[in-house]
Short mmCIF file of C-alpha atoms in Angstrom, two decimals:
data_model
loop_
_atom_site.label_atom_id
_atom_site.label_comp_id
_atom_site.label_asym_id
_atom_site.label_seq_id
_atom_site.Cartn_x
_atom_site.Cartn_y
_atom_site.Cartn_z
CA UNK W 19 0.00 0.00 0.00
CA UNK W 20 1.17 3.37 -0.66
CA UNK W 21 0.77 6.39 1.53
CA UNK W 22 1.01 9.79 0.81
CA UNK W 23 4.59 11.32 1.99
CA UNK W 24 4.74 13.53 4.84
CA UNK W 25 6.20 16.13 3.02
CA UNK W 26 3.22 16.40 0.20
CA UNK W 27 0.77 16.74 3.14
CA UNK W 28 2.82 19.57 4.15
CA UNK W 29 2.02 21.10 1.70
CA UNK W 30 -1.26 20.94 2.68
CA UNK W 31 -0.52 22.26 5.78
CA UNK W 32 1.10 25.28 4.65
CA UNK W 33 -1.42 27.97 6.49
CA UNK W 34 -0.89 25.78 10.31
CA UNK W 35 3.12 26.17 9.62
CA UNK W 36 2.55 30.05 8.67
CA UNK W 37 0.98 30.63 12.12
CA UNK W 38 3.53 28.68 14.34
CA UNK W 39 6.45 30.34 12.48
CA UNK W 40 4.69 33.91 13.89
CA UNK W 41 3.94 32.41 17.35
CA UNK W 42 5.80 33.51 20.45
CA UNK W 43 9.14 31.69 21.45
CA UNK W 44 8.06 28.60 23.14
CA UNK W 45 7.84 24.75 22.31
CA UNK W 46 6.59 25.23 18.72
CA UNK W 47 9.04 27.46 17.46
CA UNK W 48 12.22 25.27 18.20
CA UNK W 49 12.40 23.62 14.28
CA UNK W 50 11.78 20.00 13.41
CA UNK W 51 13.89 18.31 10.07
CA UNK W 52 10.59 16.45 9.09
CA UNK W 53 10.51 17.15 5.55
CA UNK W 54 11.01 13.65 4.49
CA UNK W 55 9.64 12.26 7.72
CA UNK W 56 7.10 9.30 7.01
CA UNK W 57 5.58 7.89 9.71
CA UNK W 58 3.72 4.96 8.18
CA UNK W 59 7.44 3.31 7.33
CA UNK W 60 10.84 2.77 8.86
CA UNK W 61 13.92 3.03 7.00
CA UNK W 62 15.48 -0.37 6.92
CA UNK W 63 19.01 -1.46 6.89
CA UNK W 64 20.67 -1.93 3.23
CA UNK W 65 23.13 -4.40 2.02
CA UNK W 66 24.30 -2.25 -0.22
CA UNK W 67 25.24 0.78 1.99
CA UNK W 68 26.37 -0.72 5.01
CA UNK W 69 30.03 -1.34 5.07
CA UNK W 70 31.89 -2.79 7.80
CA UNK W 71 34.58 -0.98 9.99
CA UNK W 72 37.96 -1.10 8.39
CA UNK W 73 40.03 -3.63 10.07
CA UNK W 74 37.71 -4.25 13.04
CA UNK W 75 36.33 -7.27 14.18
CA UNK W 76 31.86 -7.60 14.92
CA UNK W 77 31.39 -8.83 18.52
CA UNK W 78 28.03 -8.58 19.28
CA UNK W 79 24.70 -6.49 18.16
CA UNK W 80 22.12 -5.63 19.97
CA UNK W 81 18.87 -4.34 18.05
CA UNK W 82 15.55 -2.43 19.89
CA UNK W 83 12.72 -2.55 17.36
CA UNK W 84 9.23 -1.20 17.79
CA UNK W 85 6.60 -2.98 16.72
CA UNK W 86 4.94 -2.53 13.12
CA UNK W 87 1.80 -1.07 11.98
CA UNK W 88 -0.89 -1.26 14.38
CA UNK W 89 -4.48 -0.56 15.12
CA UNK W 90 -5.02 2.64 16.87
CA UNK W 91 -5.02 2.22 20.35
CA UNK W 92 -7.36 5.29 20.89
CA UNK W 93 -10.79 4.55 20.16
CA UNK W 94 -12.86 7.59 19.18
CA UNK W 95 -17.06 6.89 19.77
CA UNK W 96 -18.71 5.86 16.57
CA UNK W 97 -15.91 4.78 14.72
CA UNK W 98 -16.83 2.90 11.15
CA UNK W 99 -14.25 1.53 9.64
CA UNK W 100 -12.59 -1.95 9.13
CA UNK W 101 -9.59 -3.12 10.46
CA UNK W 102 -8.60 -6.69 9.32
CA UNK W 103 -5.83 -8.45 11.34
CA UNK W 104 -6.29 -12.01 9.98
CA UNK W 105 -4.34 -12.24 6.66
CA UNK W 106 -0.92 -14.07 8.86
CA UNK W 107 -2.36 -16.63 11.35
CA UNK W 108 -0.33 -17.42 14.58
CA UNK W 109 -0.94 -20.85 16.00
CA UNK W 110 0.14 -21.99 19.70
CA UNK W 111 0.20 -25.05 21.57
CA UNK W 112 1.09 -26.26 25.14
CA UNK W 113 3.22 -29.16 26.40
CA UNK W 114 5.32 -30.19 28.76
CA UNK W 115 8.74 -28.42 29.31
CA UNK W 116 11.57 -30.31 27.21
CA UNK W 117 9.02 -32.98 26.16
CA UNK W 118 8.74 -33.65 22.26
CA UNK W 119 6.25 -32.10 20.10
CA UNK W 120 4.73 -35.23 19.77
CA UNK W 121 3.37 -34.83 23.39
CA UNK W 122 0.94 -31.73 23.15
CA UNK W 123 -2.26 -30.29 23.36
CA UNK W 124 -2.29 -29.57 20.03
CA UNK W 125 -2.36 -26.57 17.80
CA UNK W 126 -4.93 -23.67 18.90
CA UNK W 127 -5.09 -20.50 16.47
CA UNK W 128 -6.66 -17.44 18.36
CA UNK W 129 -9.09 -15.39 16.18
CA UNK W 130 -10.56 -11.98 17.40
CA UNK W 131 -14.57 -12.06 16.95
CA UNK W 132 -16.43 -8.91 16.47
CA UNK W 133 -20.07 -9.81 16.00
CA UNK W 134 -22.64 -7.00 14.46
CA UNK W 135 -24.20 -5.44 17.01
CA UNK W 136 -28.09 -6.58 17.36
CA UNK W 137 -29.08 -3.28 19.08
CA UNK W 138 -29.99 -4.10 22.25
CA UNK W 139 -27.09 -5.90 24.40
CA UNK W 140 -23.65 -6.57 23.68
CA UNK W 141 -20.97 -3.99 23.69
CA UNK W 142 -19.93 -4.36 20.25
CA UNK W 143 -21.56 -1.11 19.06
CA UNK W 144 -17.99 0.54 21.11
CA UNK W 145 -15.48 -0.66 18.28
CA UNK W 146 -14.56 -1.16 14.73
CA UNK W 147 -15.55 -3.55 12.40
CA UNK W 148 -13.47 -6.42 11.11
CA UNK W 149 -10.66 -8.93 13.33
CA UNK W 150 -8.63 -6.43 15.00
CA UNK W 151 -8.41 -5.47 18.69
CA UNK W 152 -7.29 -2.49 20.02
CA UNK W 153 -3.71 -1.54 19.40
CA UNK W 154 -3.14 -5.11 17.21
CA UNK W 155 -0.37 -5.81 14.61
CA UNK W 156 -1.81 -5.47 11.75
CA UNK W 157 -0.91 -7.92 8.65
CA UNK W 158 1.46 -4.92 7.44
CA UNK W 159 3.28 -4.66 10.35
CA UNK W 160 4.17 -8.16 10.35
CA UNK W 161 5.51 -7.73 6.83
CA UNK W 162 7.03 -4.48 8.20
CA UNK W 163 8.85 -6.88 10.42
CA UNK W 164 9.69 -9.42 7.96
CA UNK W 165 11.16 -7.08 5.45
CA UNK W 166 13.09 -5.68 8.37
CA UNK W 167 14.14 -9.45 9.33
CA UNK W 168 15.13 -10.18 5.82
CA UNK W 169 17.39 -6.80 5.43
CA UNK W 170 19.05 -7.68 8.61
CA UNK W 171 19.90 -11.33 7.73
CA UNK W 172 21.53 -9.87 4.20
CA UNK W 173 23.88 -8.03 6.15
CA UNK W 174 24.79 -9.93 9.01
CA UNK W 175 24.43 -13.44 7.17
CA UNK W 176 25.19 -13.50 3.51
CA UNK W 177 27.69 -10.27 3.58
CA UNK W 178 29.32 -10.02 6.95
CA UNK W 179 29.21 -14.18 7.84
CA UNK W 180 28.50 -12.81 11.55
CA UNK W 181 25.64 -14.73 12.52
CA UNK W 182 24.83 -18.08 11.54
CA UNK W 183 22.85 -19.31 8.18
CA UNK W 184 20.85 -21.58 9.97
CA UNK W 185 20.31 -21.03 13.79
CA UNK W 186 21.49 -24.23 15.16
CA UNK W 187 21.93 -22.93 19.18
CA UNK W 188 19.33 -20.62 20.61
CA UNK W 189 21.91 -19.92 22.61
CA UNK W 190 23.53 -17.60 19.60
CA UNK W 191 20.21 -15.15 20.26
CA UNK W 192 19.08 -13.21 23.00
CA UNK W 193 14.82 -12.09 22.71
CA UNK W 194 13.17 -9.70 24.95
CA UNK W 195 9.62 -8.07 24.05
CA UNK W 196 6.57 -6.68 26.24
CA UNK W 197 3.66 -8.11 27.33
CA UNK W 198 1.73 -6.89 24.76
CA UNK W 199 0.91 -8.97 21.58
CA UNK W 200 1.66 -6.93 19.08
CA UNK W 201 5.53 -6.67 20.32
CA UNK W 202 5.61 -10.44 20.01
CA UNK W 203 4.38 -10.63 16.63
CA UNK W 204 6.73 -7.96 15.72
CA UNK W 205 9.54 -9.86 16.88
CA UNK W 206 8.22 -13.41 15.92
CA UNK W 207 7.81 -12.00 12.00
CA UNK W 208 11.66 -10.18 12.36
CA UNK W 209 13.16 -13.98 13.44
CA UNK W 210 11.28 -15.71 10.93
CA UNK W 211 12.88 -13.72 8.53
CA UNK W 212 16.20 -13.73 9.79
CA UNK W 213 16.32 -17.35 10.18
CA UNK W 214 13.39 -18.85 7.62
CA UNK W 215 12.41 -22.01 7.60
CA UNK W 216 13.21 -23.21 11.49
CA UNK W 217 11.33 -25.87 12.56
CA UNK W 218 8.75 -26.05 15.25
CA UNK W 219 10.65 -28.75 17.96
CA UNK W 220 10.70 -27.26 21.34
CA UNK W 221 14.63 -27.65 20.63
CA UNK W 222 14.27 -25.02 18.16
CA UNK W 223 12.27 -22.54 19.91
CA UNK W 224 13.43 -19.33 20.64
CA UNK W 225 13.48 -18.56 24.05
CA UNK W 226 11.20 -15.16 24.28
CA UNK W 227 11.35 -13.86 27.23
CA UNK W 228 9.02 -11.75 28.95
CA UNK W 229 9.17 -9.32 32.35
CA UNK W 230 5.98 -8.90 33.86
CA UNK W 231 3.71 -6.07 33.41
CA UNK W 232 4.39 -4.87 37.05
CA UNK W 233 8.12 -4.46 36.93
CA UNK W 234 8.70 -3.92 33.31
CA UNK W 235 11.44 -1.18 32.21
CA UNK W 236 10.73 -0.98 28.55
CA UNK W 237 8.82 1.74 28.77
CA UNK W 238 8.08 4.18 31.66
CA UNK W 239 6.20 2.21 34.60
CA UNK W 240 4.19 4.90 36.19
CA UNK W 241 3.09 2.02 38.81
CA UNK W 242 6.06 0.69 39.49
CA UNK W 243 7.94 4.56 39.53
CA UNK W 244 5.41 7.26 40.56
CA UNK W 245 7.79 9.43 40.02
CA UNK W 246 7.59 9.80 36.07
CA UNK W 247 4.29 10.89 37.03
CA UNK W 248 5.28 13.42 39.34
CA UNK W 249 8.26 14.94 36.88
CA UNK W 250 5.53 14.77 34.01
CA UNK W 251 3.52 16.81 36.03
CA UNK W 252 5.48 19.27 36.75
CA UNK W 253 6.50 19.84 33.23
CA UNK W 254 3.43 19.81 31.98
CA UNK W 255 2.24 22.52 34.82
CA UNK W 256 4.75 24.62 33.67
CA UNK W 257 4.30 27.92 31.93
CA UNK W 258 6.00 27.06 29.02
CA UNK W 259 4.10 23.63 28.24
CA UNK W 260 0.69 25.64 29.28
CA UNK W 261 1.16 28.30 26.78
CA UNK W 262 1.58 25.31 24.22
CA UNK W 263 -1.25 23.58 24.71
CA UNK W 264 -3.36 27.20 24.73
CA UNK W 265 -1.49 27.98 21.12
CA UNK W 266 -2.64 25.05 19.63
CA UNK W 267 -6.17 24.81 21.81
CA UNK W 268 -8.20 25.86 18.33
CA UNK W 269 -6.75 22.87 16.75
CA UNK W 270 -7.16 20.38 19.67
CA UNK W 271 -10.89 21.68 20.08
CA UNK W 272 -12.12 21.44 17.08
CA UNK W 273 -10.42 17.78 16.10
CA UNK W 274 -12.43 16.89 19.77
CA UNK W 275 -15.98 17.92 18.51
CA UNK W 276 -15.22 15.79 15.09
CA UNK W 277 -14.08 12.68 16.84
CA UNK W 278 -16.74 13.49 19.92
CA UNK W 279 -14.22 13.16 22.40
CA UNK W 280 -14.24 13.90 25.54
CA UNK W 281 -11.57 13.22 28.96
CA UNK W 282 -8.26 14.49 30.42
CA UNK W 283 -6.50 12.18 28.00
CA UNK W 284 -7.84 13.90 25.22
CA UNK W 285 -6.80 17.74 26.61
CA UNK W 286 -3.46 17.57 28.10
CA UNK W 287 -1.48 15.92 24.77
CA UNK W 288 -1.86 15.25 21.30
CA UNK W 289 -0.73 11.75 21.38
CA UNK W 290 -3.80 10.50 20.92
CA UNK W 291 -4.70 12.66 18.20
CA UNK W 292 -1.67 11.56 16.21
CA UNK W 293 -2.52 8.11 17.34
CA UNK W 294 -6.11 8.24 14.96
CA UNK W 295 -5.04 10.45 13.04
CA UNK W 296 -2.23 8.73 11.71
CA UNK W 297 -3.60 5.33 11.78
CA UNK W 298 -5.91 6.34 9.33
CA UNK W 299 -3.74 8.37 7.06
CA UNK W 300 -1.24 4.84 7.05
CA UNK W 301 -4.04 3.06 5.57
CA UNK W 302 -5.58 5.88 3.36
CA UNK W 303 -8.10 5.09 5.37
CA UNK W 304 -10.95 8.00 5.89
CA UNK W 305 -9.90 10.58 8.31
CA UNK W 306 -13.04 11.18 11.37
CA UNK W 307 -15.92 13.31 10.60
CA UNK W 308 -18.00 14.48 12.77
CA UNK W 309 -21.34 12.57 13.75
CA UNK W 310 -23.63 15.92 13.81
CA UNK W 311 -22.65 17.11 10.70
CA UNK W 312 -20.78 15.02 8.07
CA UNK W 313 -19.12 17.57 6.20
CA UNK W 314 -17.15 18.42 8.81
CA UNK W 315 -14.26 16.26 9.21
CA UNK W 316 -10.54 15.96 9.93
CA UNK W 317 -8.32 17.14 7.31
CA UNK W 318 -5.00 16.11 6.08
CA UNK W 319 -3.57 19.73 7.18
CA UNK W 320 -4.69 18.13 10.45
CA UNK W 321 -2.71 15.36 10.20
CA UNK W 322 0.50 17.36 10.04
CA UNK W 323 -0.23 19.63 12.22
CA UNK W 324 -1.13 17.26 14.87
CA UNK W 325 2.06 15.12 13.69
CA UNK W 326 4.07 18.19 14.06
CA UNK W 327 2.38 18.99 17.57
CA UNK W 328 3.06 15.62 19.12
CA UNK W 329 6.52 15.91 18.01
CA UNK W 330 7.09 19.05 19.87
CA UNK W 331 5.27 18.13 22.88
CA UNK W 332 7.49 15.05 23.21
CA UNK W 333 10.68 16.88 22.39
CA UNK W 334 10.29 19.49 24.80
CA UNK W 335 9.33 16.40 27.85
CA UNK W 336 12.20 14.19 27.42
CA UNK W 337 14.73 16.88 25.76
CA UNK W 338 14.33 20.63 26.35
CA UNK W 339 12.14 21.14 29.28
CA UNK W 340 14.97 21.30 32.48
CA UNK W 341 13.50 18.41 33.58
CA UNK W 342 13.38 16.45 30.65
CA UNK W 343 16.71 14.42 32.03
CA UNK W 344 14.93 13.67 35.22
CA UNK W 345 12.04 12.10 33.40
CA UNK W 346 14.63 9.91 31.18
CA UNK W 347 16.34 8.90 34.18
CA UNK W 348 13.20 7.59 35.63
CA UNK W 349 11.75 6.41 32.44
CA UNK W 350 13.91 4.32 30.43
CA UNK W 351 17.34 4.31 32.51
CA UNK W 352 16.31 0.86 33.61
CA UNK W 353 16.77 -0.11 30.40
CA UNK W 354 19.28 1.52 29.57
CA UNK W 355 21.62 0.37 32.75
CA UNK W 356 20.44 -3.22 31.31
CA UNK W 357 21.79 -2.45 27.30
CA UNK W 358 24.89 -1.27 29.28
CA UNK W 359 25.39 -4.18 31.66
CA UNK W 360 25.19 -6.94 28.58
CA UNK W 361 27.32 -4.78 26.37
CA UNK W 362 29.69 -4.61 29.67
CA UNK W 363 29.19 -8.66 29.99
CA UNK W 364 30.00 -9.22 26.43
CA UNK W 365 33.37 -7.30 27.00
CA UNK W 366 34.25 -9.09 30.12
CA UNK W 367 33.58 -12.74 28.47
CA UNK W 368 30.64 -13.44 30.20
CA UNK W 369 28.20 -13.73 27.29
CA UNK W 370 28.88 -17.24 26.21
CA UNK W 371 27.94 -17.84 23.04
CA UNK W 372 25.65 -15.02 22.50
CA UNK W 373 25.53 -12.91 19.04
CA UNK W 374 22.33 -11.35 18.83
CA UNK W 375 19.87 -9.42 21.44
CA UNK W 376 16.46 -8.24 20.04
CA UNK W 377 14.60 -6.28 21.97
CA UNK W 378 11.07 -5.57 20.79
CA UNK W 379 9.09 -2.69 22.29
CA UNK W 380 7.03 0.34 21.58
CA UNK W 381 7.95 4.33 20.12
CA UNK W 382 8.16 4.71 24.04
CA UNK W 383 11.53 2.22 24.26
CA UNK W 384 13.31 3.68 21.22
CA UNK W 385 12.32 7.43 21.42
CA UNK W 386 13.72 8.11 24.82
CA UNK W 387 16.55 6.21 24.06
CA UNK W 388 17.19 8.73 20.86
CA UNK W 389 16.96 11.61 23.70
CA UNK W 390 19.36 9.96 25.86
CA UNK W 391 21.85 9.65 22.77
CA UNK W 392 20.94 13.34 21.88
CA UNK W 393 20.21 12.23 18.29
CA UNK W 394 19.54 14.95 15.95
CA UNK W 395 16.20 16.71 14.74
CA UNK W 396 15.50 14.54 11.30
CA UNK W 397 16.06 11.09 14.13
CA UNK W 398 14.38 12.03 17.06
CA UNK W 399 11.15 12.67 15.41
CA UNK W 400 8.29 10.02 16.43
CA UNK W 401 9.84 6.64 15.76
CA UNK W 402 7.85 5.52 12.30
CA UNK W 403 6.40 2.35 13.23
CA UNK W 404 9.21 -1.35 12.84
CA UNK W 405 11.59 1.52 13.73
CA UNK W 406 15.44 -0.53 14.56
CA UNK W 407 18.21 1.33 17.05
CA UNK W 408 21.18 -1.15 16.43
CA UNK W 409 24.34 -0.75 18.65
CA UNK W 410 27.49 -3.25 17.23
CA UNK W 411 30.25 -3.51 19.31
CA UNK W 412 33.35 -3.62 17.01
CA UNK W 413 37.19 -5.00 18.39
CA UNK W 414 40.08 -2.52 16.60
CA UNK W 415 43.07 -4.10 15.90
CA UNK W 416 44.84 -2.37 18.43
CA UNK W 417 42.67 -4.06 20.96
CA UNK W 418 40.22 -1.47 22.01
CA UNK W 419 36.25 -1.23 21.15
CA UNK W 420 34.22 0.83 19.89
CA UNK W 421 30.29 1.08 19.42
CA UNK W 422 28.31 2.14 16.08
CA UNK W 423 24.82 3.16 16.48
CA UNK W 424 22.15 2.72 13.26
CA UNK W 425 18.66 3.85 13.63
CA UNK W 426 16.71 3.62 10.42
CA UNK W 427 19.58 2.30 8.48
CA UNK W 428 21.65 5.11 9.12
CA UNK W 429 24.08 5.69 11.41
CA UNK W 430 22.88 7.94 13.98
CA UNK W 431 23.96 12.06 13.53
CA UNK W 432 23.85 13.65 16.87
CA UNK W 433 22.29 17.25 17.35
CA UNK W 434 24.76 19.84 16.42
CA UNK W 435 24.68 21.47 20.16
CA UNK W 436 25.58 17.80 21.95
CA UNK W 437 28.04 16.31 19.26
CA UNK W 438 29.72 14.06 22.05
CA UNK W 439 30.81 11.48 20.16
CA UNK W 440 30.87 9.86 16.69
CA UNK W 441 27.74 7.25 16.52
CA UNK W 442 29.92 5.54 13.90
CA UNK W 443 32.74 4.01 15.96
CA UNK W 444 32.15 5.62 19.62
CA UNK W 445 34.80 4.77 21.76
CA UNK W 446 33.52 2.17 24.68
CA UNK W 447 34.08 4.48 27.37
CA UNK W 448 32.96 7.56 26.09
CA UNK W 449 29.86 5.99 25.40
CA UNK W 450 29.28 4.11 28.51
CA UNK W 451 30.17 7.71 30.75
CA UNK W 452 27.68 9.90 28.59
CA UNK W 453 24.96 7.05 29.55
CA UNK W 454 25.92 6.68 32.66
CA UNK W 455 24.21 9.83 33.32
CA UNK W 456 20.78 8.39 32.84
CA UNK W 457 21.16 5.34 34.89
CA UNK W 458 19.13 5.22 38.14
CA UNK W 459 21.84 4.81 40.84
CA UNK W 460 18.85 3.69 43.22
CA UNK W 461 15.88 3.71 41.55
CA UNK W 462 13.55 2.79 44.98
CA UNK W 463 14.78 6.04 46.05
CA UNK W 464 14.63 8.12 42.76
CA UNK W 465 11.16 7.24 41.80
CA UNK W 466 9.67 7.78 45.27
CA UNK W 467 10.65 11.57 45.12
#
């Protein structure tokens, strides 16, 4: 399917640009490199631009993916169209650990059931159409991760002969994802495609491992760290964020009557906005109207503009506001102390005979981690969905190691003010002391403030 470019619905948008440009100094005016931003699709890695570091040696790569295309995970009241999740089929089974797949309960295929609503019981009148649930991978976001699965084997298969043709120790491969299905999809359809054809022994299987909901660091536990709610808070109480949200209150009102939306959700961000919004623009699917009057509906102009706003909102949290580091720290430097520690073990010996760690997650894993790196504007816009941060850890020939970074295919340009290293062979310890800083040094403590 092909989607319209951000850049031509700029166009579009050209009247909602004019009026930011002649706002006051504040979140909006700081400028974003999205000319050729498309949200719908990742870059991927390329075969044929990726070239090795002269003379070093690959030891180990890990890779944090988002997942692919999804349903929106917003649901706006009245919402009539058709979301079909049913084109790949995932099948399960149970059986006892290390026992043969001869000795199971057989193969189960879950299917999501939306039945027309008869008008008088049943909440199905509250959702779509079609087989999809609420923030679900759709069938083209499993390709997403396929094509993103076949790109990587071409490099670090067939041209670099770093990981194995045929994965003969699960041992070789690390997997992390959320709880959530549509991270485990993401990652299932990336594997497949990396290693095709594996069979379906439970000596084959691919460890996947899971933390639960309640401690997970993936993304920003508000439950288990009340203290990312407190530091959003206060950011968003502050004068600059308020005088935001009243600049672009015309905008946020109106796109609430269309969608008949109501709630604090709705008022204090535009992340859900962008999260309809662009949902339907990925599938050229129609944008809301309004149920009162039908000829009033979002626009693409809308689109942009809410792209645009979401993007600065996010920017100014987790990067320009003064407490945007605070929020990081408490937010993703779990995670972060956990990329660190196996890069660490892998250095020290202790990582056996591990190659590969994927970790798949959400735009809320790999955008904060692009603040923490203090990637540029074009690469720390809204992760496009099947978005891949890679970090390789090369061995010079003098001994020491360094670490490339590749987001999107490309390595990773840092913004012009923060240039503290180059993301293309970053010297170990430079880049473990500038992350360093966003590592909780006792988190208990930290998130109870």
């Amino acid at each position: 399917m092909q989607t319209t470019s951000f850049a031509a619905l700029a166009v579009l948008a050209a009247f909602t640009a004019a009026a930011a440009s002649n706002a006051e100094p504040g979140i909006s005016s700081v400028a974003l490199d999205d000319s050729s931003y498309n949200y719908c699709n990742p870059g991927y890695p390329s075969v044929q631009s990726y070239t090795s570091l002269p003379g070093a040696t690959l030891e180990f790569v890990q890779a944090v993916v988002r997942h692919g295309d999804r349903t929106p995970v917003s649901y706006i009241p009245n919402d009539d169209s058709t979301w079909r999740c049913d084109g790949v089929e995932e099948e399960t089974y149970l059986h006892g650990a290390g026992e043969s797949k001869d000795n199971t309960t057989g193969s189960f295929k879950q299917l999501v059931l939306i039945p027309k609503w008869n008008g008088k019981y049943g909440f199905s009148n509250q959702l779509w159409q079609g087989s999809c649930e609420e923030g679900e991978l759709t069938d083209r976001g499993k390709r997403q991760h396929n094509t993103l699965g076949t790109q990587l084997r071409s490099i670090y298969v067939n041209k670099l002969g770093y990981l194995p043709a045929n994965l003969n120790s699960t041992d070789e491969v690390y997997l992390r994802t959320t709880h959530i299905w549509r991270t485990k999809n993401s990652a299932e359809s990336l594997l497949g495609a990396l290693w095709p054809k594996r069979g379906i022994t439970p000596q084959a299987a691919i460890p996947m491992h899971t933390y639960p909901k309640r401690i997970e660091t993936m993304y920003g536990n508000r439950d288990a760290c009340p203290g990312i709610s407190t530091v959003n808070a206060q950011i968003m109480e502050s004068k600059t964020y308020q005088d935001f949200l009243r600049e672009q209150g015309p905008l946020m009102a109106r796109l609430a009557d269309i969608m008949d939306i109501r709630g604090s959700g709705w008022t204090t961000g535009w992340d859900k906005f962008f999260d309809v919004l662009n949902a339907c623009h990925c599938h050229d699917m129609k944008l809301p109207c309004s149920r009162a009057n039908s000829t009033q509906c979002a626009t693409a102009a809308d689109v942009v503009q809410a792209t645009r706003n979401a993007n600065h909102e996010w920017r100014y949290k987790y990067r320009d506001s003064p407490l945007g580091n605070d929020l990081l720290r408490l937010d993703i430097g779990s995670f972060v102390g956990t990329l660190r520690d196996q890069m660490q073990d892998h250095i020290n010996g202790h990582a056996g005979k591990l190659k590969l760690a994927l970790y798949s997650g959400h735009d809320s894993t790999v955008w904060p981690l692009l603040f923490v790196l203090r990637a540029g504007s074009r690469q720390s816009l809204w992760p496009p969905y099947a978005s891949n941060l890679i970090f390789e850890l090369w061995k010079q020939p003098d001994g020491s190691r360094v670490i490339r970074v590749i987001f999107n295919g490309e390595v990773l340009q840092l913004d012009e003010s923060e240039k503290w290293c180059d993301m293309n062979a970053c010297p170990v310890d430079t880049f473990f002391k500038h992350v360093e800083a966003f590592i909780p040094s006792n988190i208990t403590s930290e998130c109870a403030k």
